């Protein structure tokens, strides 16, 4: 017997699949205890009596299908369960059918891998309280300038964005973006490279950014989309990306020019907290104000990207997880000597130590202290 009620694991899994179409089996740990989540999914993929929160039997059969092997093992909804799913989530079925082409999936590895990248990103954003329910986010359009005030951060799937500028769809279909997050003051492009280095699709990524800028200009008060969330399994993704920049001149030229601020988000609980912070209006100014006296905060460009200066001492805040800034600091220190202190979160300390070596002083702080100081309360949309 399986009970589907708000807050239950079964309920959250079905809701997530309505937002994503499918989800990688081996990423279930993002939702909680791995063994427990796999057990729940495996049971939902077998024929069981399904009851609602009142105890009433509403279905007999499989809710999920599991297919594929290895890294391509994937979880999808069972079409025979749509009757009860529609009864429980009638407000999401139209959205689901739009994203999946009316429950149609291509099983080749390239499409499955892309769907998994999108699904992991969506899961992270939902856990961080970033809204994407079609009835709860402002509707985007390109007919006239109609700027919206985003009370809560909102995510728009790349499929939705591509329908807004149809002439640009063919030009951007091979880019790596999975969508965009709009807040009151910033528009973020969203990427997920999983375990791989970030590679830029040259002109395609530039056109994708230009298209996003057109959408942002028509629909929001956000600044030009020069920021992006780069999601990855762990901090090794940054190391791989930096190594690629040192060996590929084309990647080096593009890096930091399409997006000036690249905020790395590890796909774990710490990454969820980073998303909560970065989706808060004016978070950069607030965090700098917590760290430094106003007279110390940098107001002009220097020899490298730093945030504050006192006499001959430089301070770099990696609380923004900006790898463009971090590379700027590293490249400067490879050829010059300077007294540099990097302020980071405790979860970033090991990475900073291995990446920057002994050329900087590291000052770690707890992310919960920043979230509490800014009065950021946890929201969860799953």
GROMACS .gro file of C-alpha atoms in nm:
model
  382
    1UNK     CA    1   0.000   0.000   0.000
    2UNK     CA    2   0.118   0.351  -0.087
    3UNK     CA    3  -0.033   0.666   0.063
    4UNK     CA    4  -0.003   0.987  -0.137
    5UNK     CA    5  -0.060   1.294   0.077
    6UNK     CA    6   0.107   1.637   0.096
    7UNK     CA    7   0.447   1.608   0.260
    8UNK     CA    8   0.491   1.237   0.194
    9UNK     CA    9   0.787   1.109  -0.010
   10UNK     CA   10   0.550   0.968  -0.272
   11UNK     CA   11   0.372   1.302  -0.306
   12UNK     CA   12   0.700   1.495  -0.346
   13UNK     CA   13   0.832   1.252  -0.609
   14UNK     CA   14   0.517   1.277  -0.821
   15UNK     CA   15   0.518   1.657  -0.788
   16UNK     CA   16   0.885   1.676  -0.889
   17UNK     CA   17   0.822   1.462  -1.199
   18UNK     CA   18   0.537   1.691  -1.303
   19UNK     CA   19   0.791   1.974  -1.307
   20UNK     CA   20   1.068   1.776  -1.478
   21UNK     CA   21   0.919   1.494  -1.687
   22UNK     CA   22   1.182   1.249  -1.565
   23UNK     CA   23   1.448   1.229  -1.296
   24UNK     CA   24   1.780   1.042  -1.269
   25UNK     CA   25   1.753   0.738  -1.043
   26UNK     CA   26   2.101   0.790  -0.903
   27UNK     CA   27   2.029   1.150  -0.799
   28UNK     CA   28   1.752   1.053  -0.555
   29UNK     CA   29   1.983   1.148  -0.270
   30UNK     CA   30   1.901   1.510  -0.350
   31UNK     CA   31   1.556   1.446  -0.200
   32UNK     CA   32   1.672   1.282   0.123
   33UNK     CA   33   1.823   0.959   0.249
   34UNK     CA   34   1.934   0.766  -0.058
   35UNK     CA   35   1.830   0.421   0.064
   36UNK     CA   36   1.490   0.545   0.178
   37UNK     CA   37   1.420   0.736  -0.144
   38UNK     CA   38   1.521   0.440  -0.363
   39UNK     CA   39   1.297   0.214  -0.159
   40UNK     CA   40   1.001   0.451  -0.206
   41UNK     CA   41   1.061   0.483  -0.581
   42UNK     CA   42   1.103   0.108  -0.627
   43UNK     CA   43   0.773   0.045  -0.447
   44UNK     CA   44   0.598   0.308  -0.657
   45UNK     CA   45   0.726   0.128  -0.968
   46UNK     CA   46   0.547  -0.191  -0.856
   47UNK     CA   47   0.175  -0.260  -0.853
   48UNK     CA   48   0.030  -0.142  -0.523
   49UNK     CA   49  -0.292  -0.020  -0.373
   50UNK     CA   50  -0.271   0.360  -0.362
   51UNK     CA   51  -0.467   0.562  -0.104
   52UNK     CA   52  -0.516   0.932  -0.047
   53UNK     CA   53  -0.469   1.113   0.285
   54UNK     CA   54  -0.818   1.012   0.398
   55UNK     CA   55  -0.733   0.643   0.357
   56UNK     CA   56  -0.955   0.599   0.052
   57UNK     CA   57  -0.825   0.364  -0.220
   58UNK     CA   58  -0.789   0.568  -0.538
   59UNK     CA   59  -0.578   0.345  -0.761
   60UNK     CA   60  -0.439  -0.004  -0.801
   61UNK     CA   61  -0.122  -0.034  -1.009
   62UNK     CA   62   0.214   0.128  -1.080
   63UNK     CA   63   0.261   0.502  -1.038
   64UNK     CA   64   0.614   0.514  -1.181
   65UNK     CA   65   0.821   0.353  -1.452
   66UNK     CA   66   1.196   0.292  -1.416
   67UNK     CA   67   1.399   0.231  -1.730
   68UNK     CA   68   1.756   0.247  -1.859
   69UNK     CA   69   2.083   0.141  -1.703
   70UNK     CA   70   2.378   0.304  -1.530
   71UNK     CA   71   2.392   0.682  -1.550
   72UNK     CA   72   2.091   0.682  -1.785
   73UNK     CA   73   1.860   0.500  -1.544
   74UNK     CA   74   1.557   0.723  -1.529
   75UNK     CA   75   1.227   0.762  -1.343
   76UNK     CA   76   0.907   0.864  -1.521
   77UNK     CA   77   0.537   0.873  -1.445
   78UNK     CA   78   0.325   0.579  -1.554
   79UNK     CA   79   0.059   0.697  -1.799
   80UNK     CA   80  -0.195   0.454  -1.651
   81UNK     CA   81  -0.179   0.648  -1.324
   82UNK     CA   82  -0.264   0.981  -1.486
   83UNK     CA   83  -0.627   0.962  -1.371
   84UNK     CA   84  -0.533   0.981  -1.003
   85UNK     CA   85  -0.237   1.212  -1.066
   86UNK     CA   86  -0.470   1.452  -1.247
   87UNK     CA   87  -0.707   1.438  -0.950
   88UNK     CA   88  -0.426   1.524  -0.707
   89UNK     CA   89  -0.233   1.770  -0.925
   90UNK     CA   90  -0.482   1.903  -1.180
   91UNK     CA   91  -0.309   2.242  -1.172
   92UNK     CA   92   0.019   2.092  -1.300
   93UNK     CA   93  -0.092   1.844  -1.565
   94UNK     CA   94  -0.106   2.100  -1.848
   95UNK     CA   95   0.244   2.219  -1.757
   96UNK     CA   96   0.368   1.859  -1.754
   97UNK     CA   97   0.219   1.781  -2.094
   98UNK     CA   98   0.376   2.096  -2.239
   99UNK     CA   99   0.724   2.007  -2.110
  100UNK     CA  100   0.706   1.644  -2.222
  101UNK     CA  101   0.523   1.686  -2.553
  102UNK     CA  102   0.219   1.510  -2.409
  103UNK     CA  103   0.418   1.240  -2.225
  104UNK     CA  104   0.654   1.157  -2.511
  105UNK     CA  105   1.019   1.082  -2.443
  106UNK     CA  106   1.318   1.021  -2.665
  107UNK     CA  107   1.531   0.747  -2.519
  108UNK     CA  108   1.868   0.832  -2.676
  109UNK     CA  109   2.149   0.908  -2.432
  110UNK     CA  110   2.188   1.275  -2.533
  111UNK     CA  111   1.825   1.361  -2.463
  112UNK     CA  112   1.811   1.160  -2.140
  113UNK     CA  113   2.131   1.327  -2.015
  114UNK     CA  114   1.995   1.676  -2.093
  115UNK     CA  115   1.663   1.597  -1.925
  116UNK     CA  116   1.854   1.478  -1.618
  117UNK     CA  117   2.057   1.800  -1.606
  118UNK     CA  118   1.737   2.004  -1.619
  119UNK     CA  119   1.568   1.782  -1.360
  120UNK     CA  120   1.853   1.814  -1.109
  121UNK     CA  121   1.852   2.191  -1.152
  122UNK     CA  122   1.476   2.212  -1.104
  123UNK     CA  123   1.500   1.996  -0.792
  124UNK     CA  124   1.762   2.227  -0.640
  125UNK     CA  125   1.556   2.537  -0.719
  126UNK     CA  126   1.237   2.390  -0.575
  127UNK     CA  127   1.416   2.287  -0.255
  128UNK     CA  128   1.543   2.646  -0.227
  129UNK     CA  129   1.189   2.782  -0.249
  130UNK     CA  130   1.221   2.924  -0.600
  131UNK     CA  131   0.873   2.915  -0.748
  132UNK     CA  132   0.789   2.774  -1.091
  133UNK     CA  133   0.423   2.678  -1.059
  134UNK     CA  134   0.254   2.823  -1.371
  135UNK     CA  135  -0.025   2.977  -1.163
  136UNK     CA  136   0.213   3.134  -0.909
  137UNK     CA  137   0.475   3.303  -1.127
  138UNK     CA  138   0.424   3.611  -1.347
  139UNK     CA  139   0.348   3.523  -1.706
  140UNK     CA  140   0.617   3.631  -1.950
  141UNK     CA  141   0.532   3.782  -2.289
  142UNK     CA  142   0.700   3.971  -2.572
  143UNK     CA  143   0.409   4.177  -2.709
  144UNK     CA  144   0.480   4.491  -2.508
  145UNK     CA  145   0.692   4.616  -2.220
  146UNK     CA  146   0.512   4.503  -1.907
  147UNK     CA  147   0.753   4.490  -1.617
  148UNK     CA  148   0.658   4.270  -1.321
  149UNK     CA  149   0.768   4.293  -0.962
  150UNK     CA  150   0.878   3.946  -0.860
  151UNK     CA  151   0.765   3.915  -0.498
  152UNK     CA  152   0.926   3.572  -0.489
  153UNK     CA  153   1.206   3.441  -0.710
  154UNK     CA  154   1.069   3.256  -1.012
  155UNK     CA  155   1.220   2.997  -1.247
  156UNK     CA  156   1.126   2.959  -1.614
  157UNK     CA  157   1.217   2.642  -1.802
  158UNK     CA  158   1.422   2.684  -2.119
  159UNK     CA  159   1.130   2.542  -2.319
  160UNK     CA  160   0.912   2.829  -2.201
  161UNK     CA  161   1.178   3.090  -2.280
  162UNK     CA  162   1.229   2.953  -2.631
  163UNK     CA  163   0.859   2.985  -2.713
  164UNK     CA  164   0.874   3.358  -2.635
  165UNK     CA  165   1.124   3.434  -2.912
  166UNK     CA  166   1.043   3.179  -3.179
  167UNK     CA  167   1.282   3.320  -3.438
  168UNK     CA  168   1.570   3.259  -3.197
  169UNK     CA  169   1.477   2.900  -3.113
  170UNK     CA  170   1.692   2.733  -3.379
  171UNK     CA  171   1.987   2.956  -3.290
  172UNK     CA  172   1.983   2.857  -2.923
  173UNK     CA  173   1.867   2.495  -2.927
  174UNK     CA  174   2.214   2.353  -2.871
  175UNK     CA  175   2.309   2.574  -2.575
  176UNK     CA  176   2.355   2.431  -2.227
  177UNK     CA  177   2.118   2.662  -2.042
  178UNK     CA  178   1.830   2.492  -1.861
  179UNK     CA  179   1.630   2.806  -1.788
  180UNK     CA  180   1.642   3.134  -1.595
  181UNK     CA  181   1.565   3.263  -1.246
  182UNK     CA  182   1.412   3.609  -1.206
  183UNK     CA  183   1.435   3.799  -0.878
  184UNK     CA  184   1.342   4.158  -0.799
  185UNK     CA  185   1.680   4.290  -0.909
  186UNK     CA  186   1.872   4.013  -1.094
  187UNK     CA  187   1.806   3.772  -1.379
  188UNK     CA  188   2.020   3.456  -1.361
  189UNK     CA  189   2.076   3.212  -1.644
  190UNK     CA  190   2.085   2.857  -1.506
  191UNK     CA  191   2.333   2.589  -1.615
  192UNK     CA  192   2.417   2.241  -1.487
  193UNK     CA  193   2.729   2.055  -1.603
  194UNK     CA  194   2.694   1.775  -1.345
  195UNK     CA  195   3.047   1.623  -1.325
  196UNK     CA  196   3.193   1.794  -1.632
  197UNK     CA  197   3.379   2.118  -1.696
  198UNK     CA  198   3.173   2.410  -1.824
  199UNK     CA  199   3.220   2.440  -2.199
  200UNK     CA  200   3.080   2.734  -2.389
  201UNK     CA  201   2.893   2.685  -2.716
  202UNK     CA  202   3.043   3.005  -2.852
  203UNK     CA  203   2.796   3.209  -3.053
  204UNK     CA  204   2.507   2.991  -2.936
  205UNK     CA  205   2.558   3.088  -2.572
  206UNK     CA  206   2.590   3.454  -2.668
  207UNK     CA  207   2.262   3.441  -2.858
  208UNK     CA  208   2.097   3.261  -2.566
  209UNK     CA  209   2.210   3.540  -2.335
  210UNK     CA  210   2.090   3.807  -2.580
  211UNK     CA  211   1.751   3.638  -2.603
  212UNK     CA  212   1.728   3.624  -2.224
  213UNK     CA  213   1.814   3.995  -2.208
  214UNK     CA  214   1.525   4.071  -2.444
  215UNK     CA  215   1.285   3.875  -2.224
  216UNK     CA  216   1.417   4.039  -1.906
  217UNK     CA  217   1.391   4.389  -2.054
  218UNK     CA  218   1.028   4.337  -2.155
  219UNK     CA  219   0.915   4.166  -1.835
  220UNK     CA  220   1.120   4.268  -1.531
  221UNK     CA  221   1.308   4.537  -1.346
  222UNK     CA  222   1.610   4.309  -1.325
  223UNK     CA  223   1.945   4.432  -1.445
  224UNK     CA  224   2.096   4.300  -1.766
  225UNK     CA  225   2.142   3.921  -1.731
  226UNK     CA  226   2.516   3.918  -1.668
  227UNK     CA  227   2.490   3.657  -1.391
  228UNK     CA  228   2.448   3.281  -1.400
  229UNK     CA  229   2.410   2.987  -1.165
  230UNK     CA  230   2.652   2.710  -1.260
  231UNK     CA  231   2.544   2.389  -1.088
  232UNK     CA  232   2.768   2.088  -1.052
  233UNK     CA  233   2.809   1.775  -0.841
  234UNK     CA  234   3.092   1.922  -0.632
  235UNK     CA  235   3.379   2.171  -0.638
  236UNK     CA  236   3.582   1.946  -0.871
  237UNK     CA  237   3.373   2.098  -1.150
  238UNK     CA  238   3.541   2.434  -1.088
  239UNK     CA  239   3.886   2.274  -1.104
  240UNK     CA  240   3.801   2.101  -1.433
  241UNK     CA  241   3.666   2.425  -1.577
  242UNK     CA  242   3.976   2.620  -1.478
  243UNK     CA  243   4.206   2.357  -1.630
  244UNK     CA  244   4.010   2.377  -1.954
  245UNK     CA  245   4.060   2.754  -1.961
  246UNK     CA  246   4.437   2.705  -1.929
  247UNK     CA  247   4.449   2.461  -2.222
  248UNK     CA  248   4.185   2.594  -2.462
  249UNK     CA  249   4.241   2.955  -2.585
  250UNK     CA  250   3.886   2.982  -2.721
  251UNK     CA  251   3.731   2.891  -2.386
  252UNK     CA  252   3.965   3.138  -2.211
  253UNK     CA  253   3.851   3.424  -2.436
  254UNK     CA  254   3.480   3.355  -2.382
  255UNK     CA  255   3.501   3.289  -2.005
  256UNK     CA  256   3.375   3.586  -1.805
  257UNK     CA  257   3.257   3.777  -2.110
  258UNK     CA  258   2.918   3.617  -2.173
  259UNK     CA  259   2.837   3.627  -1.800
  260UNK     CA  260   3.042   3.855  -1.573
  261UNK     CA  261   2.936   3.672  -1.258
  262UNK     CA  262   2.936   3.292  -1.249
  263UNK     CA  263   2.804   3.166  -0.916
  264UNK     CA  264   2.894   2.802  -0.861
  265UNK     CA  265   2.625   2.596  -0.686
  266UNK     CA  266   2.716   2.246  -0.563
  267UNK     CA  267   2.415   2.017  -0.580
  268UNK     CA  268   2.375   1.947  -0.210
  269UNK     CA  269   2.219   2.105   0.100
  270UNK     CA  270   2.485   2.377   0.106
  271UNK     CA  271   2.399   2.461  -0.256
  272UNK     CA  272   2.032   2.493  -0.163
  273UNK     CA  273   2.127   2.749   0.103
  274UNK     CA  274   2.339   2.940  -0.150
  275UNK     CA  275   2.038   2.960  -0.382
  276UNK     CA  276   1.827   3.096  -0.096
  277UNK     CA  277   2.088   3.365  -0.037
  278UNK     CA  278   2.142   3.459  -0.402
  279UNK     CA  279   1.769   3.483  -0.475
  280UNK     CA  280   1.725   3.742  -0.199
  281UNK     CA  281   1.699   4.103  -0.327
  282UNK     CA  282   2.017   4.311  -0.277
  283UNK     CA  283   2.199   4.018  -0.118
  284UNK     CA  284   2.540   4.133  -0.245
  285UNK     CA  285   2.515   4.474  -0.080
  286UNK     CA  286   2.380   4.323   0.243
  287UNK     CA  287   2.657   4.064   0.274
  288UNK     CA  288   2.933   4.317   0.202
  289UNK     CA  289   2.777   4.548   0.459
  290UNK     CA  290   2.792   4.269   0.717
  291UNK     CA  291   3.157   4.196   0.644
  292UNK     CA  292   3.321   4.535   0.599
  293UNK     CA  293   3.311   4.893   0.712
  294UNK     CA  294   3.164   5.115   0.439
  295UNK     CA  295   3.495   5.295   0.390
  296UNK     CA  296   3.666   4.965   0.303
  297UNK     CA  297   3.430   4.848   0.030
  298UNK     CA  298   3.575   4.876  -0.321
  299UNK     CA  299   3.412   5.133  -0.544
  300UNK     CA  300   3.637   5.110  -0.849
  301UNK     CA  301   3.818   4.842  -1.051
  302UNK     CA  302   4.161   4.738  -0.930
  303UNK     CA  303   4.442   4.517  -1.058
  304UNK     CA  304   4.222   4.219  -0.976
  305UNK     CA  305   3.868   4.166  -0.846
  306UNK     CA  306   3.851   4.231  -0.473
  307UNK     CA  307   3.571   4.354  -0.250
  308UNK     CA  308   3.740   4.562   0.017
  309UNK     CA  309   4.076   4.716   0.100
  310UNK     CA  310   4.240   4.847   0.414
  311UNK     CA  311   4.583   5.002   0.371
  312UNK     CA  312   4.780   4.739   0.170
  313UNK     CA  313   4.551   4.449   0.263
  314UNK     CA  314   4.294   4.318   0.016
  315UNK     CA  315   3.978   4.128   0.104
  316UNK     CA  316   3.796   3.899  -0.137
  317UNK     CA  317   3.450   3.767  -0.052
  318UNK     CA  318   3.384   3.423  -0.197
  319UNK     CA  319   3.046   3.421  -0.028
  320UNK     CA  320   2.911   3.488  -0.378
  321UNK     CA  321   3.087   3.171  -0.505
  322UNK     CA  322   3.191   3.375  -0.811
  323UNK     CA  323   3.453   3.174  -1.000
  324UNK     CA  324   3.526   3.462  -1.240
  325UNK     CA  325   3.640   3.672  -0.944
  326UNK     CA  326   3.836   3.382  -0.795
  327UNK     CA  327   4.025   3.319  -1.119
  328UNK     CA  328   4.106   3.690  -1.140
  329UNK     CA  329   4.264   3.676  -0.794
  330UNK     CA  330   4.460   3.357  -0.868
  331UNK     CA  331   4.601   3.488  -1.196
  332UNK     CA  332   4.713   3.811  -1.032
  333UNK     CA  333   4.886   3.631  -0.745
  334UNK     CA  334   5.070   3.399  -0.983
  335UNK     CA  335   5.276   3.700  -1.096
  336UNK     CA  336   5.248   3.943  -0.805
  337UNK     CA  337   5.269   3.946  -0.429
  338UNK     CA  338   4.986   4.087  -0.224
  339UNK     CA  339   4.829   4.048   0.120
  340UNK     CA  340   4.495   3.888   0.029
  341UNK     CA  341   4.234   3.741   0.263
  342UNK     CA  342   3.956   3.528   0.116
  343UNK     CA  343   3.635   3.520   0.316
  344UNK     CA  344   3.433   3.209   0.239
  345UNK     CA  345   3.175   2.976   0.386
  346UNK     CA  346   3.299   2.678   0.586
  347UNK     CA  347   3.181   2.440   0.314
  348UNK     CA  348   3.408   2.618   0.064
  349UNK     CA  349   3.721   2.613   0.280
  350UNK     CA  350   3.877   2.288   0.155
  351UNK     CA  351   3.828   2.395  -0.205
  352UNK     CA  352   3.983   2.739  -0.148
  353UNK     CA  353   4.281   2.584   0.030
  354UNK     CA  354   4.351   2.338  -0.254
  355UNK     CA  355   4.280   2.586  -0.534
  356UNK     CA  356   4.453   2.898  -0.401
  357UNK     CA  357   4.729   2.730  -0.202
  358UNK     CA  358   4.926   2.932   0.052
  359UNK     CA  359   4.910   3.262  -0.137
  360UNK     CA  360   4.601   3.379   0.053
  361UNK     CA  361   4.471   3.384   0.409
  362UNK     CA  362   4.136   3.209   0.450
  363UNK     CA  363   3.866   3.332   0.686
  364UNK     CA  364   3.569   3.091   0.697
  365UNK     CA  365   3.224   3.175   0.833
  366UNK     CA  366   2.901   2.980   0.875
  367UNK     CA  367   2.637   3.024   0.605
  368UNK     CA  368   2.357   2.994   0.862
  369UNK     CA  369   2.492   3.307   1.034
  370UNK     CA  370   2.453   3.505   0.712
  371UNK     CA  371   2.105   3.365   0.643
  372UNK     CA  372   1.999   3.451   0.998
  373UNK     CA  373   2.150   3.800   0.980
  374UNK     CA  374   1.957   3.870   0.659
  375UNK     CA  375   1.643   3.708   0.809
  376UNK     CA  376   1.614   3.463   0.520
  377UNK     CA  377   1.361   3.197   0.607
  378UNK     CA  378   1.359   2.856   0.443
  379UNK     CA  379   1.098   2.807   0.172
  380UNK     CA  380   1.048   2.472   0.006
  381UNK     CA  381   0.832   2.431  -0.302
  382UNK     CA  382   0.837   2.050  -0.299
   0.00000   0.00000   0.00000
